[in-house]
Every structure is written in structure tokens, then in C-alpha cells.
CSV table of C-alpha atoms in Angstrom, one decimal:
chain,number,residue,atom,x,y,z
Z,21,UNK,CA,10.8,-33.4,-31.8
Z,22,UNK,CA,10.8,-34.6,-28.5
Z,23,UNK,CA,12.0,-32.3,-25.6
Z,24,UNK,CA,13.0,-35.0,-22.7
Z,25,UNK,CA,14.8,-33.2,-19.6
Z,26,UNK,CA,18.0,-35.7,-17.7
Z,27,UNK,CA,18.2,-35.9,-14.3
Z,28,UNK,CA,21.3,-36.5,-12.3
Z,29,UNK,CA,22.7,-35.8,-9.1
Z,30,UNK,CA,23.5,-32.0,-9.5
Z,31,UNK,CA,20.0,-31.6,-10.5
Z,32,UNK,CA,18.0,-30.8,-13.9
Z,33,UNK,CA,20.1,-30.3,-16.9
Z,34,UNK,CA,18.5,-30.1,-20.5
Z,35,UNK,CA,20.2,-32.4,-23.2
Z,36,UNK,CA,20.9,-31.7,-26.7
Z,37,UNK,CA,17.8,-31.9,-27.9
Z,38,UNK,CA,16.5,-28.5,-25.8
Z,39,UNK,CA,17.1,-26.6,-29.3
Z,40,UNK,CA,13.5,-27.7,-29.9
Z,41,UNK,CA,12.4,-24.5,-27.4
Z,42,UNK,CA,13.4,-22.6,-30.4
Z,43,UNK,CA,10.0,-22.6,-31.9
Z,44,UNK,CA,6.5,-23.5,-30.1
Z,45,UNK,CA,3.1,-22.8,-31.4
Z,46,UNK,CA,2.3,-20.9,-34.6
Z,47,UNK,CA,4.4,-18.9,-36.2
Z,48,UNK,CA,2.5,-15.7,-35.2
Z,49,UNK,CA,3.1,-16.6,-31.6
Z,50,UNK,CA,7.0,-17.3,-32.3
Z,51,UNK,CA,7.4,-13.8,-34.0
Z,52,UNK,CA,5.5,-12.1,-31.1
Z,53,UNK,CA,7.5,-13.5,-28.2
Z,54,UNK,CA,10.7,-13.7,-30.2
Z,55,UNK,CA,9.7,-9.7,-30.3
Z,56,UNK,CA,9.5,-9.7,-26.7
Z,57,UNK,CA,12.7,-7.5,-24.9
Z,58,UNK,CA,11.9,-10.0,-21.9
Z,59,UNK,CA,13.1,-13.5,-21.9
Z,60,UNK,CA,10.2,-15.6,-22.1
Z,61,UNK,CA,10.6,-19.9,-21.3
Z,62,UNK,CA,7.3,-22.5,-21.3
Z,63,UNK,CA,7.8,-25.7,-18.9
Z,64,UNK,CA,5.9,-27.9,-17.0
Z,65,UNK,CA,6.2,-28.2,-13.2
Z,66,UNK,CA,7.5,-31.6,-13.7
Z,67,UNK,CA,10.0,-30.3,-15.8
Z,68,UNK,CA,9.4,-33.6,-18.0
Z,69,UNK,CA,8.8,-31.4,-21.4
Z,70,UNK,CA,10.4,-27.8,-21.7
Z,71,UNK,CA,8.4,-26.3,-24.4
Z,72,UNK,CA,9.6,-22.6,-25.5
Z,73,UNK,CA,12.4,-20.1,-25.2
Z,74,UNK,CA,11.9,-17.0,-26.9
Z,75,UNK,CA,15.2,-14.9,-28.9
Z,76,UNK,CA,15.6,-12.9,-25.7
Z,77,UNK,CA,15.9,-15.8,-23.5
Z,78,UNK,CA,18.7,-17.6,-25.9
Z,79,UNK,CA,20.6,-14.5,-26.6
Z,80,UNK,CA,20.4,-13.3,-22.7
Z,81,UNK,CA,21.8,-16.6,-21.2
Z,82,UNK,CA,23.1,-18.9,-24.3
Z,83,UNK,CA,24.8,-16.5,-27.0
Z,84,UNK,CA,22.1,-17.4,-29.1
Z,85,UNK,CA,21.9,-21.2,-28.0
Z,86,UNK,CA,18.7,-22.6,-26.7
Z,87,UNK,CA,20.9,-25.4,-24.9
Z,88,UNK,CA,23.4,-23.7,-23.2
Z,89,UNK,CA,20.2,-21.0,-22.0
Z,90,UNK,CA,19.0,-23.7,-20.2
Z,91,UNK,CA,21.7,-25.1,-18.5
Z,92,UNK,CA,22.8,-21.9,-17.4
Z,93,UNK,CA,19.1,-21.4,-16.1
Z,94,UNK,CA,19.4,-25.2,-14.2
Z,95,UNK,CA,23.5,-24.2,-13.2
Z,96,UNK,CA,21.5,-20.6,-12.2
Z,97,UNK,CA,19.3,-23.1,-10.0
Z,98,UNK,CA,16.2,-20.8,-11.7
Z,99,UNK,CA,13.7,-23.6,-11.3
Z,100,UNK,CA,15.3,-24.6,-7.7
Z,101,UNK,CA,14.3,-20.6,-6.9
Z,102,UNK,CA,10.8,-20.9,-8.5
Z,103,UNK,CA,9.8,-24.5,-7.6
Z,104,UNK,CA,10.4,-23.7,-4.1
Z,105,UNK,CA,7.7,-24.8,-1.5
Z,106,UNK,CA,5.4,-21.5,-1.2
Z,107,UNK,CA,7.6,-20.4,-3.6
Z,108,UNK,CA,6.1,-18.6,-7.2
Z,109,UNK,CA,4.7,-21.9,-8.6
Z,110,UNK,CA,2.6,-22.6,-5.7
Z,111,UNK,CA,1.4,-19.3,-5.8
Z,112,UNK,CA,0.9,-18.7,-9.6
Z,113,UNK,CA,-1.2,-22.0,-9.1
Z,114,UNK,CA,-3.1,-20.4,-6.4
Z,115,UNK,CA,-3.2,-16.5,-7.7
Z,116,UNK,CA,-2.7,-17.3,-11.4
Z,117,UNK,CA,0.6,-15.2,-11.4
Z,118,UNK,CA,3.3,-14.2,-9.3
Z,119,UNK,CA,6.4,-13.0,-9.2
Z,120,UNK,CA,10.0,-13.9,-8.4
Z,121,UNK,CA,13.7,-12.7,-7.9
Z,122,UNK,CA,16.4,-15.2,-7.9
Z,123,UNK,CA,19.4,-15.5,-6.5
Z,124,UNK,CA,22.6,-14.2,-7.7
Z,125,UNK,CA,23.6,-16.8,-10.0
Z,126,UNK,CA,24.5,-15.6,-13.3
Z,127,UNK,CA,27.5,-13.6,-13.2
Z,128,UNK,CA,26.0,-12.1,-9.7
Z,129,UNK,CA,22.8,-11.2,-11.3
Z,130,UNK,CA,19.8,-11.8,-10.5
Z,131,UNK,CA,16.7,-12.5,-12.6
Z,132,UNK,CA,13.6,-10.3,-12.0
Z,133,UNK,CA,9.9,-11.3,-13.3
Z,134,UNK,CA,6.5,-12.9,-13.8
Z,135,UNK,CA,5.2,-16.4,-14.0
Z,136,UNK,CA,1.9,-17.4,-14.7
Z,137,UNK,CA,-0.2,-20.9,-14.7
Z,138,UNK,CA,-2.3,-21.5,-17.7
Z,139,UNK,CA,-3.9,-24.7,-19.0
Z,140,UNK,CA,-3.7,-25.9,-22.4
Z,141,UNK,CA,-6.9,-27.2,-24.5
Z,142,UNK,CA,-6.3,-30.9,-23.0
Z,143,UNK,CA,-6.2,-29.6,-19.5
Z,144,UNK,CA,-2.4,-30.0,-19.4
Z,145,UNK,CA,-0.7,-27.3,-16.7
Z,146,UNK,CA,2.1,-25.4,-18.3
Z,147,UNK,CA,3.9,-22.4,-16.8
Z,148,UNK,CA,5.1,-18.9,-18.9
Z,149,UNK,CA,8.0,-17.1,-17.2
Z,150,UNK,CA,9.3,-13.5,-18.4
Z,151,UNK,CA,12.1,-12.4,-17.1
Z,152,UNK,CA,15.0,-10.1,-17.1
Z,153,UNK,CA,18.2,-9.5,-15.6
Z,154,UNK,CA,17.5,-7.1,-12.3
Z,155,UNK,CA,18.4,-3.3,-13.1
Z,156,UNK,CA,20.0,-1.0,-10.2
Z,157,UNK,CA,16.5,1.0,-10.3
Z,158,UNK,CA,14.7,-2.3,-9.4
Z,159,UNK,CA,17.8,-3.6,-6.9
Z,160,UNK,CA,18.1,-0.3,-5.2
Z,161,UNK,CA,13.9,-0.2,-5.0
Z,162,UNK,CA,14.2,-3.8,-3.1
Z,163,UNK,CA,16.6,-2.5,-0.9
Z,164,UNK,CA,14.9,0.4,0.2
Z,165,UNK,CA,11.9,-1.7,0.5
Z,166,UNK,CA,13.4,-4.3,3.1
Z,167,UNK,CA,15.0,-1.4,5.0
Z,168,UNK,CA,11.7,-0.3,5.4
Z,169,UNK,CA,10.1,-3.8,6.9
Z,170,UNK,CA,13.5,-4.0,9.4
Z,171,UNK,CA,12.4,-0.1,10.5
Z,172,UNK,CA,9.8,-0.8,10.9
Z,173,UNK,CA,9.4,-4.5,12.6
Z,174,UNK,CA,12.7,-4.5,14.1
Z,175,UNK,CA,13.3,-0.7,15.6
Z,176,UNK,CA,9.7,1.0,15.5
Z,177,UNK,CA,7.7,-2.1,16.5
Z,178,UNK,CA,9.4,-2.9,19.5
Z,179,UNK,CA,9.9,0.9,20.5
Z,180,UNK,CA,6.7,1.7,20.2
Z,181,UNK,CA,6.1,-1.2,23.1
Z,182,UNK,CA,8.8,0.0,25.1
Z,183,UNK,CA,6.7,4.1,24.5
Z,184,UNK,CA,3.5,2.5,26.2
Z,185,UNK,CA,5.1,0.6,29.0
Z,186,UNK,CA,6.9,4.1,30.0
Z,187,UNK,CA,3.3,5.8,29.7
Z,188,UNK,CA,1.8,3.8,31.9
Z,189,UNK,CA,4.6,3.7,34.2
Z,190,UNK,CA,4.0,7.9,34.8
Z,191,UNK,CA,0.6,7.4,34.9
Z,192,UNK,CA,0.8,6.3,37.7
Z,193,UNK,CA,-1.2,3.0,37.4
Z,194,UNK,CA,1.6,0.9,38.4
Z,195,UNK,CA,2.4,2.4,41.4
Z,196,UNK,CA,3.8,5.9,43.1
Z,197,UNK,CA,6.9,6.9,42.1
Z,198,UNK,CA,9.5,9.1,43.7
Z,199,UNK,CA,10.2,12.3,41.9
Z,200,UNK,CA,13.6,11.1,41.0
Z,201,UNK,CA,12.3,8.4,38.8
Z,202,UNK,CA,9.6,10.5,37.6
Z,203,UNK,CA,12.1,12.5,36.3
Z,204,UNK,CA,14.2,9.8,34.6
Z,205,UNK,CA,10.7,8.5,33.6
Z,206,UNK,CA,10.2,11.6,31.5
Z,207,UNK,CA,14.0,11.6,29.9
Z,208,UNK,CA,13.2,7.9,28.8
Z,209,UNK,CA,10.0,9.3,27.4
Z,210,UNK,CA,10.9,11.9,25.5
Z,211,UNK,CA,14.1,9.7,24.0
Z,212,UNK,CA,11.6,7.1,23.2
Z,213,UNK,CA,9.2,10.0,21.3
Z,214,UNK,CA,12.8,11.4,19.8
Z,215,UNK,CA,13.1,7.9,18.3
Z,216,UNK,CA,10.1,7.4,16.7
Z,217,UNK,CA,9.5,10.7,15.4
Z,218,UNK,CA,13.2,9.8,13.7
Z,219,UNK,CA,12.3,6.5,12.2
Z,220,UNK,CA,8.8,7.5,11.2
Z,221,UNK,CA,11.2,10.6,8.8
Z,222,UNK,CA,13.2,7.8,7.5
Z,223,UNK,CA,10.1,5.9,6.5
Z,224,UNK,CA,9.3,9.3,4.5
Z,225,UNK,CA,12.4,10.2,3.5
Z,226,UNK,CA,12.8,5.9,1.2
Z,227,UNK,CA,8.8,6.3,0.3
Z,228,UNK,CA,8.9,9.5,-1.1
Z,229,UNK,CA,12.4,8.8,-2.9
Z,230,UNK,CA,10.9,5.6,-4.4
Z,231,UNK,CA,10.5,5.0,-8.0
Z,232,UNK,CA,6.7,3.9,-10.1
Z,233,UNK,CA,3.8,4.7,-9.7
Z,234,UNK,CA,2.7,7.6,-7.4
Z,235,UNK,CA,-0.8,8.7,-5.5
Z,236,UNK,CA,-3.2,10.6,-8.0
Z,237,UNK,CA,-3.8,14.2,-6.9
Z,238,UNK,CA,-7.6,15.6,-6.5
Z,239,UNK,CA,-9.4,18.4,-5.7
Z,240,UNK,CA,-8.9,20.1,-2.3
Z,241,UNK,CA,-10.7,22.5,-0.6
Z,242,UNK,CA,-7.6,24.4,0.6
Z,243,UNK,CA,-9.3,26.8,3.3
Z,244,UNK,CA,-11.5,23.6,5.6
Z,245,UNK,CA,-7.8,21.6,5.1
Z,246,UNK,CA,-6.2,24.7,6.4
Z,247,UNK,CA,-8.5,25.0,9.5
Z,248,UNK,CA,-8.0,21.1,10.3
Z,249,UNK,CA,-4.5,21.9,10.8
Z,250,UNK,CA,-4.5,24.7,12.7
Z,251,UNK,CA,-6.8,23.2,14.7
Z,252,UNK,CA,-4.8,19.8,15.3
Z,253,UNK,CA,-1.7,21.9,15.8
Z,254,UNK,CA,-3.3,23.7,18.4
Z,255,UNK,CA,-2.2,21.5,21.2
Z,256,UNK,CA,1.4,21.5,19.8
Z,257,UNK,CA,1.6,25.3,19.7
Z,258,UNK,CA,0.0,25.9,23.5
Z,259,UNK,CA,2.6,23.3,24.6
Z,260,UNK,CA,5.6,25.8,23.6
Z,261,UNK,CA,3.6,29.0,24.1
Z,262,UNK,CA,3.0,29.7,20.6
Z,263,UNK,CA,-0.6,30.7,19.2
Z,264,UNK,CA,-0.9,28.7,16.0
Z,265,UNK,CA,-3.8,30.3,13.9
Z,266,UNK,CA,-5.2,31.2,10.8
Z,267,UNK,CA,-5.7,34.3,8.1
Z,268,UNK,CA,-8.7,34.7,6.2
Z,269,UNK,CA,-8.5,32.3,3.0
Z,270,UNK,CA,-11.2,32.2,0.3
Z,271,UNK,CA,-13.2,29.4,0.9
Z,272,UNK,CA,-13.7,28.5,-2.8
Z,273,UNK,CA,-10.3,28.0,-3.7
Z,274,UNK,CA,-9.0,24.4,-5.1
Z,275,UNK,CA,-5.7,22.7,-5.0
Z,276,UNK,CA,-4.9,19.4,-7.0
Z,277,UNK,CA,-2.8,17.6,-4.5
Z,278,UNK,CA,-2.3,14.5,-3.4
Z,279,UNK,CA,-3.9,14.6,0.2
Z,280,UNK,CA,-1.6,13.0,2.5
Z,281,UNK,CA,1.1,14.6,1.2
Z,282,UNK,CA,0.0,17.8,1.4
Z,283,UNK,CA,-0.6,17.4,5.1
Z,284,UNK,CA,2.7,16.1,5.6
Z,285,UNK,CA,4.3,18.6,4.0
Z,286,UNK,CA,2.2,21.7,5.9
Z,287,UNK,CA,2.3,19.7,9.1
Z,288,UNK,CA,6.2,19.5,8.6
Z,289,UNK,CA,6.3,23.2,8.0
Z,290,UNK,CA,3.7,24.2,11.1
Z,291,UNK,CA,5.6,22.3,13.5
Z,292,UNK,CA,9.3,23.6,12.3
Z,293,UNK,CA,7.5,27.9,12.5
Z,294,UNK,CA,5.9,26.9,16.4
Z,295,UNK,CA,9.9,25.5,17.5
Z,296,UNK,CA,11.1,28.4,15.8
Z,297,UNK,CA,9.1,31.3,17.5
Z,298,UNK,CA,9.4,32.5,21.3
Z,299,UNK,CA,6.7,31.7,23.6
Z,300,UNK,CA,3.5,34.6,23.4
Z,301,UNK,CA,4.1,34.9,19.8
Z,302,UNK,CA,1.7,33.2,16.9
Z,303,UNK,CA,2.7,31.1,13.7
Z,304,UNK,CA,0.1,32.0,11.0
Z,305,UNK,CA,-0.9,29.9,7.9
Z,306,UNK,CA,-3.1,30.9,4.7
Z,307,UNK,CA,-3.7,30.4,0.8
Z,308,UNK,CA,-4.2,32.6,-2.2
Z,309,UNK,CA,-4.7,32.3,-5.4
Z,310,UNK,CA,-1.5,33.3,-8.0
Z,311,UNK,CA,-1.8,32.5,-11.7
Z,312,UNK,CA,-2.2,29.3,-12.7
Z,313,UNK,CA,-1.4,27.9,-8.9
Z,314,UNK,CA,-2.5,28.5,-5.4
Z,315,UNK,CA,0.2,29.4,-3.1
Z,316,UNK,CA,0.1,28.4,0.6
Z,317,UNK,CA,2.3,30.6,3.2
Z,318,UNK,CA,3.6,29.2,6.8
Z,319,UNK,CA,4.9,32.1,8.7
Z,320,UNK,CA,6.3,32.3,11.9
Z,321,UNK,CA,7.7,35.4,14.3
Z,322,UNK,CA,11.0,33.8,15.3
Z,323,UNK,CA,15.0,35.2,14.8
Z,324,UNK,CA,14.9,34.0,11.7
Z,325,UNK,CA,16.9,31.2,9.1
Z,326,UNK,CA,20.2,31.6,9.9
Z,327,UNK,CA,22.9,32.6,6.6
Z,328,UNK,CA,24.9,29.9,7.1
Z,329,UNK,CA,22.0,27.1,6.7
Z,330,UNK,CA,19.7,29.7,3.8
Z,331,UNK,CA,21.7,28.0,1.0
Z,332,UNK,CA,21.6,24.3,2.2
Z,333,UNK,CA,18.2,24.5,4.1
Z,334,UNK,CA,16.4,21.8,2.0
Z,335,UNK,CA,19.5,19.2,1.5
Z,336,UNK,CA,19.4,16.1,3.4
Z,337,UNK,CA,20.6,16.7,7.3
Z,338,UNK,CA,20.9,19.9,7.7
Z,339,UNK,CA,19.5,20.4,11.0
Z,340,UNK,CA,18.4,24.0,11.9
Z,341,UNK,CA,18.8,25.1,15.1
Z,342,UNK,CA,16.8,27.6,17.5
Z,343,UNK,CA,17.8,30.4,20.2
Z,344,UNK,CA,15.3,30.4,21.8
Z,345,UNK,CA,16.0,28.3,24.8
Z,346,UNK,CA,13.5,25.1,23.6
Z,347,UNK,CA,15.4,21.8,23.5
Z,348,UNK,CA,13.5,20.9,20.1
Z,349,UNK,CA,16.0,18.5,18.1
Z,350,UNK,CA,16.0,18.3,14.5
Z,351,UNK,CA,16.7,15.2,12.3
Z,352,UNK,CA,17.8,17.0,9.0
Z,353,UNK,CA,15.2,15.2,7.0
Z,354,UNK,CA,12.2,16.6,7.3
Z,355,UNK,CA,12.9,20.0,4.9
Z,356,UNK,CA,14.2,17.3,2.3
Z,357,UNK,CA,11.1,14.9,2.5
Z,358,UNK,CA,9.0,18.1,2.2
Z,359,UNK,CA,10.9,19.4,-0.9
Z,360,UNK,CA,10.4,16.0,-2.9
Z,361,UNK,CA,6.7,15.7,-2.1
Z,362,UNK,CA,6.2,18.9,-3.3
Z,363,UNK,CA,8.4,18.5,-6.5
Z,364,UNK,CA,6.1,15.4,-6.9
Z,365,UNK,CA,2.9,17.0,-7.5
Z,366,UNK,CA,4.3,19.2,-9.8
Z,367,UNK,CA,4.6,22.0,-7.1
Z,368,UNK,CA,7.6,24.4,-5.6
Z,369,UNK,CA,8.5,25.6,-1.9
Z,370,UNK,CA,10.5,28.7,-1.3
Z,371,UNK,CA,11.2,31.4,1.8
Z,372,UNK,CA,11.8,34.9,2.9
Z,373,UNK,CA,13.6,35.0,5.8
Z,374,UNK,CA,14.8,37.8,7.7
Z,375,UNK,CA,17.1,37.9,11.4
Z,376,UNK,CA,15.1,39.1,14.3
Z,377,UNK,CA,11.9,39.5,12.0
Z,378,UNK,CA,11.2,35.5,11.0
Z,379,UNK,CA,10.8,33.5,8.0
Z,380,UNK,CA,7.8,32.4,5.8
Z,381,UNK,CA,7.7,29.7,3.5
Z,382,UNK,CA,5.9,29.3,0.6
Z,383,UNK,CA,4.6,26.4,-1.0
Z,384,UNK,CA,3.2,26.3,-4.5
Z,385,UNK,CA,1.1,24.1,-6.2
Z,386,UNK,CA,-1.2,24.0,-9.4
Z,387,UNK,CA,-4.6,25.0,-9.0
Z,388,UNK,CA,-7.6,23.2,-9.5
């Protein structure tokens, strides 16, 4: 039986002979494809000769009927989405395969999947689409990526340009400024720095919550990493009148972690410790082996964490406050991100604090 496609004013629609979708190729191939949980559809770009629809596709969209499933695909705009200029079919012809996400036309649901281009023995080109209804997790991941894209391109990029212009004016390269103008520029520059830091924390929060594969862990020399962190935070500490220093740490100590994440964790803890310290005080960082784990400590000698914040310190939007006349602000996201990153590396984070004595944070991670 030959499958033929009718074309009407409203677009493509399959005739009753679309039942020949049920089987294609060998019985073994049919059995394998019918055993897949994802829907499978084989078709030509011209849509003149559809070839195969597996059991999952028939059941998902047609209640077991290939003809009804095919009609639903056409009416829902499935082929229109795939055949759009520069869309998945064009990409598959160029690179071999492409992912796709349809418009919400199937009971307000989207179809997510991948389409691959292939050629048969006669040189005829076909497309194989494998898809399923979008899950809540996939929808959340897509939304998260969209939010990150908007934040990056619509907020961070123009704000970076604004900050660059402010810095140029503050440098005096565009001409001398009055004391009042310089004061206003300082305020604008400080607020742009604060907004950029907040944007970065939101991006980090979304990234840390993202499902899927995580960066691979590696063996990291702890002592050399801590030395580097101390060096990079000396300037920040000096600005606040705080000495950032490292206690003795075994040079042979190795930790199993993701380097970029560990740097982000310890940088956050060090900057918080500096903010919590009085001028003339010191912030210390060191590490030691504890059974099968490596513990890294960051200690300040400030006023300690207020009792009201201790139970919720790692929750989102818990804002720390420092009773030391510093105008340091907090978004309330940093420590939540820190905890998420630590847990992703199979570690734990804890703290000990005492009013008037300071706070020590401990990050415990698997040793190498």
C-alpha cells in the first residue's frame, strides 16, 4: 500500500491510508521501534510519502490509530515547526541531527525531541523524529535558560557598558569634574557594581539548580589553591582594612572537587568574612584531613552571626548584616549557592559562631 498525502487549504492532512505507518522495514526493526518509550516518525521533507509511526506515537497522539495521530501532528503544527526556514530540518540536513521543541498545541503540551537526517540505499533522504511530551523538569530547565539569556543580554551587557562609561568619567580622561559630580559618579559606580554582582549571583543560582550533567571532579592541591585565593583577596581585604592570611596547610593535601565550583565557594566565604570583620582584624583560611574528607576552614573575628539568622543562614534571601559600620550589602543568595555547590560535590558545609568572637565556616569534601 502506498501512503499518499493530501494537501488542502489548511495544510497537510493524512488520508485513511496512513494506517500503513504501522509497519515499515523488517519485523525486527518494527519490534525494536515499537518497544521504544519515545514516539518515532519517519518521513520525507516533501511529506509526499510518510513511512512509519511506532506504537508510542500512535498511542500518544491517536489512541492507537496512526491516521488520527498523523492528523493531530498536522493540525498541531508539528511539521510546520520542523520545516520552518532555518529550523530543525535545515539543521539536521547540515549537521545530521537537531533538537526541537514545538509550540504548545497538543492539549497545551509541547513535544520535545530530536530529528535526524538519513539516506537510504537508493540515495533518498528521510528524516527520523523521536519525541515525547515535554516534562515539567524540561519546561523548568527551558525557562531557566531563557531567564539566564534575558539576564545576560538584556541586563548584564548594557549595565557593563554603563559601568565602563562611569569608570571612564571617574578617571578624568573626559575632563575635570566638580566635587559634587565626582561624588555622584562614585555613588552611581558603586550601585552599578552592586547590580552586576547581584546579576551574577542570580545566574549562579540558576546554574547551580540546573538539572543534568555536572562538571567532572578532579584532584586539586588544596594548599596551592588556598595560596592563590589569599593572593586574589588581599586587595579586597586591604580596602576594608582586613588582613587575609593562610594558616599552615599540608602541601600534599588533595581534595576531590570541581575546581571552578570550589573557587566560587571559598571566594564567597572569604568575601563574607572580610565584610564581617572590623578594621585591623584578620581573616584566616586553612585546611586539614578529617578521615576520608578534607575540611577547609574560613574564620573571621567579627561579631558573630546573629541568633535570628543562624537557623536560616543557608536559605535563599537570608540577608546577613554586619554591625561594623560597613555599607556592605547582601542579596541573600550567596550562601544558598555555596551550599548547593558543596552538596553537588558530595560535601557538607557547617559553621560555628559566637557573639563577639567571630565565625568559622567548614567545607568538608571527599579527599582524593
